[in-house]
GROMACS .gro file of C-alpha atoms in nm:
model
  260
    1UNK     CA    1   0.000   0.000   0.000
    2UNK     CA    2   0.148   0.357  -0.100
    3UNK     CA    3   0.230   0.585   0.151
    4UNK     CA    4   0.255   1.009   0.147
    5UNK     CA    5   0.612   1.049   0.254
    6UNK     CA    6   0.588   1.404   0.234
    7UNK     CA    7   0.488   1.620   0.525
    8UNK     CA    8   0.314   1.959   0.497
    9UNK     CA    9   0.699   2.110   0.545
   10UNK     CA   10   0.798   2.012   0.223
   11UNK     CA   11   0.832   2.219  -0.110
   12UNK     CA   12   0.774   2.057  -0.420
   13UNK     CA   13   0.756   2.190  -0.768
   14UNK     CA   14   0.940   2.510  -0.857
   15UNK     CA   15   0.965   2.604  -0.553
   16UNK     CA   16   1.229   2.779  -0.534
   17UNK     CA   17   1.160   3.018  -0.848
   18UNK     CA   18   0.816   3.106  -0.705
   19UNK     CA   19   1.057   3.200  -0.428
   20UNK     CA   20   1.275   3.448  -0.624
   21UNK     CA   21   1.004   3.539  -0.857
   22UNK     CA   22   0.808   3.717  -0.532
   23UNK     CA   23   1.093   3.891  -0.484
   24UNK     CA   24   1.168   4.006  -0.800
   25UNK     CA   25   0.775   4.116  -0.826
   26UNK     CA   26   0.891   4.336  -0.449
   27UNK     CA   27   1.202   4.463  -0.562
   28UNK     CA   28   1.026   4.606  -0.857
   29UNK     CA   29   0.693   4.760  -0.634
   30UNK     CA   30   0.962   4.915  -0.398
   31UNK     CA   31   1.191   5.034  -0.712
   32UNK     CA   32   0.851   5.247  -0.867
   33UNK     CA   33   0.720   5.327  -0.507
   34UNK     CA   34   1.042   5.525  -0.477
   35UNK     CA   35   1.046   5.663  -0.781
   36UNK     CA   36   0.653   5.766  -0.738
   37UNK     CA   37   0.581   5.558  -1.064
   38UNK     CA   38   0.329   5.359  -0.942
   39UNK     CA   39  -0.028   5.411  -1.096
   40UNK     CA   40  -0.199   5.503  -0.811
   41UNK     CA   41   0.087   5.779  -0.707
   42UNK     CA   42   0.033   5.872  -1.099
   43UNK     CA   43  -0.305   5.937  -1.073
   44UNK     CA   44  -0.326   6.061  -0.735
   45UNK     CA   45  -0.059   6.375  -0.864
   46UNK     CA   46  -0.301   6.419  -1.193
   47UNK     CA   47  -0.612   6.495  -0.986
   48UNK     CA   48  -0.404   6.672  -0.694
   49UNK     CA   49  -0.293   6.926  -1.014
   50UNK     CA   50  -0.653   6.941  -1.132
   51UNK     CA   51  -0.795   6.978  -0.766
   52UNK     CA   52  -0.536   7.244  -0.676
   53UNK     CA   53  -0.678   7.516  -0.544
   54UNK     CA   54  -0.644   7.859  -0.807
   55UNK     CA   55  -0.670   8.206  -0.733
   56UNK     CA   56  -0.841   8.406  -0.977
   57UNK     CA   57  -0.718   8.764  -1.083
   58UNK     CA   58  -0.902   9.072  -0.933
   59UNK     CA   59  -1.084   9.323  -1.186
   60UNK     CA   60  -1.033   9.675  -1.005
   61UNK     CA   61  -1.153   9.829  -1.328
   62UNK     CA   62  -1.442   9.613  -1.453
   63UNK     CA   63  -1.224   9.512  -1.738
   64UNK     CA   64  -1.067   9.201  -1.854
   65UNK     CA   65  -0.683   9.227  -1.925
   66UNK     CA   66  -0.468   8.934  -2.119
   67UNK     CA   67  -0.295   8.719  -1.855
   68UNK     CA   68  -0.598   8.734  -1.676
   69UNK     CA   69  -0.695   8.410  -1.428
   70UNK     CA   70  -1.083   8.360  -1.487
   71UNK     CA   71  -1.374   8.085  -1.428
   72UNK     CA   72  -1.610   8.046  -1.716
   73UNK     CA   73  -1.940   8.024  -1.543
   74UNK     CA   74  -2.297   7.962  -1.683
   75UNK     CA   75  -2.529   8.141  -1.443
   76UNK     CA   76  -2.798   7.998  -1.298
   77UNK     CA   77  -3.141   7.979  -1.426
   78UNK     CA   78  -3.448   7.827  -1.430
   79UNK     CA   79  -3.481   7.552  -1.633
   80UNK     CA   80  -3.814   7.474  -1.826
   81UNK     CA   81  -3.800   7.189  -2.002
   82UNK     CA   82  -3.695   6.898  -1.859
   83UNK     CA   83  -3.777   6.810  -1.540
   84UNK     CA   84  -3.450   6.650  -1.394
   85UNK     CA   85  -3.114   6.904  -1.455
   86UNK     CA   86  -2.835   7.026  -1.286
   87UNK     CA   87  -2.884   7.350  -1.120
   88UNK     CA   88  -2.695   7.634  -0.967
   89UNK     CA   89  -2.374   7.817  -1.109
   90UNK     CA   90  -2.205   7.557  -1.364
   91UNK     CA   91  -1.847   7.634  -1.429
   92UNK     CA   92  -1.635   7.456  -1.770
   93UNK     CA   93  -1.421   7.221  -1.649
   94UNK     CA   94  -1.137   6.990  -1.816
   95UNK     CA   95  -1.248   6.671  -1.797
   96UNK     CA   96  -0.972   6.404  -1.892
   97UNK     CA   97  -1.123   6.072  -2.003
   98UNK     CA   98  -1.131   5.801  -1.734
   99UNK     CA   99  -0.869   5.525  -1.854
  100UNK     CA  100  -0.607   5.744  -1.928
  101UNK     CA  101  -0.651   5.923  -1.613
  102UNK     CA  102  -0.595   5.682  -1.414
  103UNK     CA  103  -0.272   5.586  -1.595
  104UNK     CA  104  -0.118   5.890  -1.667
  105UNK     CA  105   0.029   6.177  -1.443
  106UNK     CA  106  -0.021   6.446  -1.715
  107UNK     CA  107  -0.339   6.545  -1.880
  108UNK     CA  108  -0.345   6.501  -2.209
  109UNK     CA  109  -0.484   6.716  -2.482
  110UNK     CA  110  -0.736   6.740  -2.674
  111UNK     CA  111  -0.950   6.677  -2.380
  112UNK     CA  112  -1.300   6.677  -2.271
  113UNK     CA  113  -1.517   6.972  -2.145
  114UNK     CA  114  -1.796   6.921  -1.922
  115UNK     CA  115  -1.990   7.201  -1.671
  116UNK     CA  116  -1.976   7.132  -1.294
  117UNK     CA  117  -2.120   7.251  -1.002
  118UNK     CA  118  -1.844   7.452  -0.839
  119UNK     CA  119  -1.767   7.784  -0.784
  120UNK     CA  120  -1.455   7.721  -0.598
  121UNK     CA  121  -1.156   7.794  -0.806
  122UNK     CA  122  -0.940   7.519  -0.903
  123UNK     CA  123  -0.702   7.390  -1.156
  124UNK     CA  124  -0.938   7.260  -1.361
  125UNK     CA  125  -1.186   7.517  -1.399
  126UNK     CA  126  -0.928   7.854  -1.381
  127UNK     CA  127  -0.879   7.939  -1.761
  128UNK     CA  128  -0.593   8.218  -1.849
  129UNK     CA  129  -0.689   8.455  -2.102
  130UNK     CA  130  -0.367   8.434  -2.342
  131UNK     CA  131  -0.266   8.694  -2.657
  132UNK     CA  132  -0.329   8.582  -2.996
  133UNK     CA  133  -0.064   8.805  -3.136
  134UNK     CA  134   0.097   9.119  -3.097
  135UNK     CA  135  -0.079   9.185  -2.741
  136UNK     CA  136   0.059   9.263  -2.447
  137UNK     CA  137   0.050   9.100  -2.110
  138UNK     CA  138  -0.198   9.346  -1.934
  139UNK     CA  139  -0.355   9.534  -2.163
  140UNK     CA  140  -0.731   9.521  -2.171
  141UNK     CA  141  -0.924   9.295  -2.393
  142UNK     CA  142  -1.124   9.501  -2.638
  143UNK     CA  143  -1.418   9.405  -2.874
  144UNK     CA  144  -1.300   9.285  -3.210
  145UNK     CA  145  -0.936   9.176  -3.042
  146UNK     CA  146  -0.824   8.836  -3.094
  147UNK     CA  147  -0.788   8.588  -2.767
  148UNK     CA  148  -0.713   8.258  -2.630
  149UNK     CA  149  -0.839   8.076  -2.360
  150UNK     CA  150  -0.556   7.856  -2.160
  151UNK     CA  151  -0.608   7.631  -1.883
  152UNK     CA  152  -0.342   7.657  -1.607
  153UNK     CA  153  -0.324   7.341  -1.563
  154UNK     CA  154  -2.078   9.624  -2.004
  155UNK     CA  155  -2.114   9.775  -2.375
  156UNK     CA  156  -1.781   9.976  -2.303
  157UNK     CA  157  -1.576   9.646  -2.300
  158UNK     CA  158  -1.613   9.598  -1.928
  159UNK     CA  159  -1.658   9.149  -1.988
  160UNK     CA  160  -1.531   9.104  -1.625
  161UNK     CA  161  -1.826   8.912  -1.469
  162UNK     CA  162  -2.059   8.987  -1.698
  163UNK     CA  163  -2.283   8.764  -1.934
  164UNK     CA  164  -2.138   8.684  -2.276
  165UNK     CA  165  -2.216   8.503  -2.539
  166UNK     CA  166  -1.949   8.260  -2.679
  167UNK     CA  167  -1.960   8.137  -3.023
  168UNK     CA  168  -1.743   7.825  -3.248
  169UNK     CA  169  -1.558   8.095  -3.466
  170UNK     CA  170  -1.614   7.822  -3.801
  171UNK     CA  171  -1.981   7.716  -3.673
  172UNK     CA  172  -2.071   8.023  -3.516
  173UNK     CA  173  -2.288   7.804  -3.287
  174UNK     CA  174  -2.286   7.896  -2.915
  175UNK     CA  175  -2.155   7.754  -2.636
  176UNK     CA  176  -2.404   7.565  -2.460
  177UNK     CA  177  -2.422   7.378  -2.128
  178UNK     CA  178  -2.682   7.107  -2.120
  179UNK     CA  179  -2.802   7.085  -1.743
  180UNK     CA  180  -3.042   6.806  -1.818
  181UNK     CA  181  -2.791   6.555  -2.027
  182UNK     CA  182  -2.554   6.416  -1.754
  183UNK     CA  183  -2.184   6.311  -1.817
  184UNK     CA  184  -2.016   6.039  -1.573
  185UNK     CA  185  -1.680   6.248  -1.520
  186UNK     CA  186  -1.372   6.138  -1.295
  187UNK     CA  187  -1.516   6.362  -1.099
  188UNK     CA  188  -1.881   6.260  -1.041
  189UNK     CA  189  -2.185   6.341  -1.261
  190UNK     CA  190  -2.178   6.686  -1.452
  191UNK     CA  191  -2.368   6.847  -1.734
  192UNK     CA  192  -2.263   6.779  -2.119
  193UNK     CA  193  -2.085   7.088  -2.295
  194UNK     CA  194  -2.146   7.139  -2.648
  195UNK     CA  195  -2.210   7.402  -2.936
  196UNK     CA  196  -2.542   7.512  -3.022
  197UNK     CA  197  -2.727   7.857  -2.990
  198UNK     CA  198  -3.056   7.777  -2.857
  199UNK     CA  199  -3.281   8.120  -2.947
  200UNK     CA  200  -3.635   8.203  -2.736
  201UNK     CA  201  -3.912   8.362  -2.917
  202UNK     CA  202  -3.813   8.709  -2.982
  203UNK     CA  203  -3.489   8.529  -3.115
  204UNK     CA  204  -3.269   8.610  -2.828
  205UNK     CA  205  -2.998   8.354  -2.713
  206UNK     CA  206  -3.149   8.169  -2.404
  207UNK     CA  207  -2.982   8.156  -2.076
  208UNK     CA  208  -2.835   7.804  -2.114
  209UNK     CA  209  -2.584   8.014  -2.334
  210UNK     CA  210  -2.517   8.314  -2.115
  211UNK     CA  211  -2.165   8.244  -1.943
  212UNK     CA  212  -1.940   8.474  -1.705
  213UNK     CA  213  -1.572   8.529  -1.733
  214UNK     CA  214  -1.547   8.522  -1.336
  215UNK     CA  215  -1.278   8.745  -1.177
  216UNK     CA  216  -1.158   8.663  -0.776
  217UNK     CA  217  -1.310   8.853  -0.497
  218UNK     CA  218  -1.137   9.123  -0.305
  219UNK     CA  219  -1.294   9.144   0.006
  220UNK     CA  220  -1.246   8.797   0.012
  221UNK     CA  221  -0.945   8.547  -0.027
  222UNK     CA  222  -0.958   8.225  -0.235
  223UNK     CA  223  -1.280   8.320  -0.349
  224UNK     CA  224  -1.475   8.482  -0.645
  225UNK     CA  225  -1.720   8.785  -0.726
  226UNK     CA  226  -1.983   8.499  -0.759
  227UNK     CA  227  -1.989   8.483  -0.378
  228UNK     CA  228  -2.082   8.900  -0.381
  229UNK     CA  229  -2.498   8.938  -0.373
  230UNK     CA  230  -2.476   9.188  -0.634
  231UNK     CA  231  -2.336   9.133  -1.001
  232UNK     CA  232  -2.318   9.369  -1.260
  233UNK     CA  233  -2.586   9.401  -1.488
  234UNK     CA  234  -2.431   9.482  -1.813
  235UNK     CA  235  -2.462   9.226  -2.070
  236UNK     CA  236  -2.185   9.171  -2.344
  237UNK     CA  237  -2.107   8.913  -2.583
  238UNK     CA  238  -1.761   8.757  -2.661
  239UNK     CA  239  -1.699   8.535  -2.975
  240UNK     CA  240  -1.478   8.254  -2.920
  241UNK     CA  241  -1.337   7.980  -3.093
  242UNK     CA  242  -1.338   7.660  -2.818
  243UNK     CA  243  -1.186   7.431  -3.060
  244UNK     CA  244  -1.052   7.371  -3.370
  245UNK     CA  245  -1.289   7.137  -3.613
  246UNK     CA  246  -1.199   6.759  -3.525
  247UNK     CA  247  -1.058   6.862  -3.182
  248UNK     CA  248  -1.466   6.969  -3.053
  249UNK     CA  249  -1.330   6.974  -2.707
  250UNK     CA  250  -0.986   7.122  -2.725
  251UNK     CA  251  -0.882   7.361  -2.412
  252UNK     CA  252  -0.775   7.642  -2.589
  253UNK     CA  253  -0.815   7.842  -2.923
  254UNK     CA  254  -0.818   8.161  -3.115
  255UNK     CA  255  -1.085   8.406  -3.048
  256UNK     CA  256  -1.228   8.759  -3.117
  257UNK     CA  257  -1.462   8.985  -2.924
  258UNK     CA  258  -1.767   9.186  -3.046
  259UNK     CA  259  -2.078   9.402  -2.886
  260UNK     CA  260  -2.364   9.309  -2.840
   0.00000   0.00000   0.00000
């Protein structure tokens, strides 16, 4: 009759390379723990540079000025038809797509838009207002100038939260934000961004395309001119090109500026 000579103390098989092959598989976690190249250390620095708190630049005149920091906001409104939407102040957001966030450390471009609801400044909501060419750093943006818009990572050209009006320079369709169609972000649930001019009866733009170039608050630190009871009322509009044709939801493009 056969007989187990083994006891549960002994190794059989390939033992001994299951052996070194754990602790080649350590050696190598260690190796990209220390060099912060593992993929949760990757994606934890992508949304700790999207998350970062931003501090917006203060409008003392009312105007906007290139190298400006500035939230693009669609104000809040009542919406009448559909019955589930986001509400409240929805600011444009980068929104990187899911996968590659949580493998890379950088965001890549072209990348998503979407409108959250946040009116906290942060690096994925704080757009710079760059020169097209031949500007200067400072100088006030004008009607009929061109602009970009760069993310970090009244009539007399006063646009500094104010309502505008921003168009696809090719399309000339308007930037919209769809509170009722609902995007599943990295972030949570937020509205869809796209471009189309939605006009009411008298053929006036509706308010799902009003948006506000949102300066920081000075009474205030770390905080914006939303927080303030009073905005100004002075409407303007601002033409600007989001994104190139092919690239819908590219971060930043050329621009111009008109009256209303």
């Amino acid at each position: 009759m056969a007989q187990n000579l083994y006891g549960p103390g002994v190794r059989m098989g390939n033992w001994n390379e299951d052996v070194y092959l754990e602790e080649e598989l350590m050696k190598d976690f260690l190796a990209k723990k220390d060099k912060g190249q593992l993929l949760i250390q990757r994606n934890r620095r992508l949304k700790e540079n999207l998350l970062r708190p931003m501090q917006l630049s203060i409008s003392e005149d009312g105007y906007i000025h290139y190298g400006d920091k500035v939230m693009l906001v669609n104000p809040d409104h009542p919406e009448t038809e559909a019955d589930l939407f986001l509400g409240g102040d929805l600011s444009l957001c980068m929104t990187p797509d899911e996968i590659k966030a949580h493998l890379s450390d950088e965001l890549e471009v072209p990348c998503g838009l979407s409108a959250a609801q946040t009116k906290i400044p942060v690096g994925r909501n704080t757009f710079t207002v760059l020169c097209a060419a031949g500007e200067v750093t400072g100088q006030v943006l004008r009607y009929g100038q061109n602009f970009r818009l760069g993310i970090a990572g009244g009539f007399a050209d006063r646009m500094a939260n104010a309502k505008l009006l921003i168009n696809h320079c090719h399309t000339n369709r308007g930037l919209v934000a769809h509170r009722h169609l609902f995007l599943s972000t990295y972030f949570g649930k937020e509205a869809e961004v796209a471009a189309h001019t939605y006009l009411d009866s008298h053929r006036v733009e509706k308010p799902k395309n009003h948006w506000m170039l949102v300066t920081g608050n000075p009474r205030k630190d770390s905080s914006t001119m939303l927080d303030l009871s009073k905005r100004p009322a002075e409407d303007t509009r601002v033409l600007e090109h989001v994104a190139e044709p092919g690239t819908r939801n590219a971060p930043g493009a050329h621009a111009f500026t008109r009256p209303m």
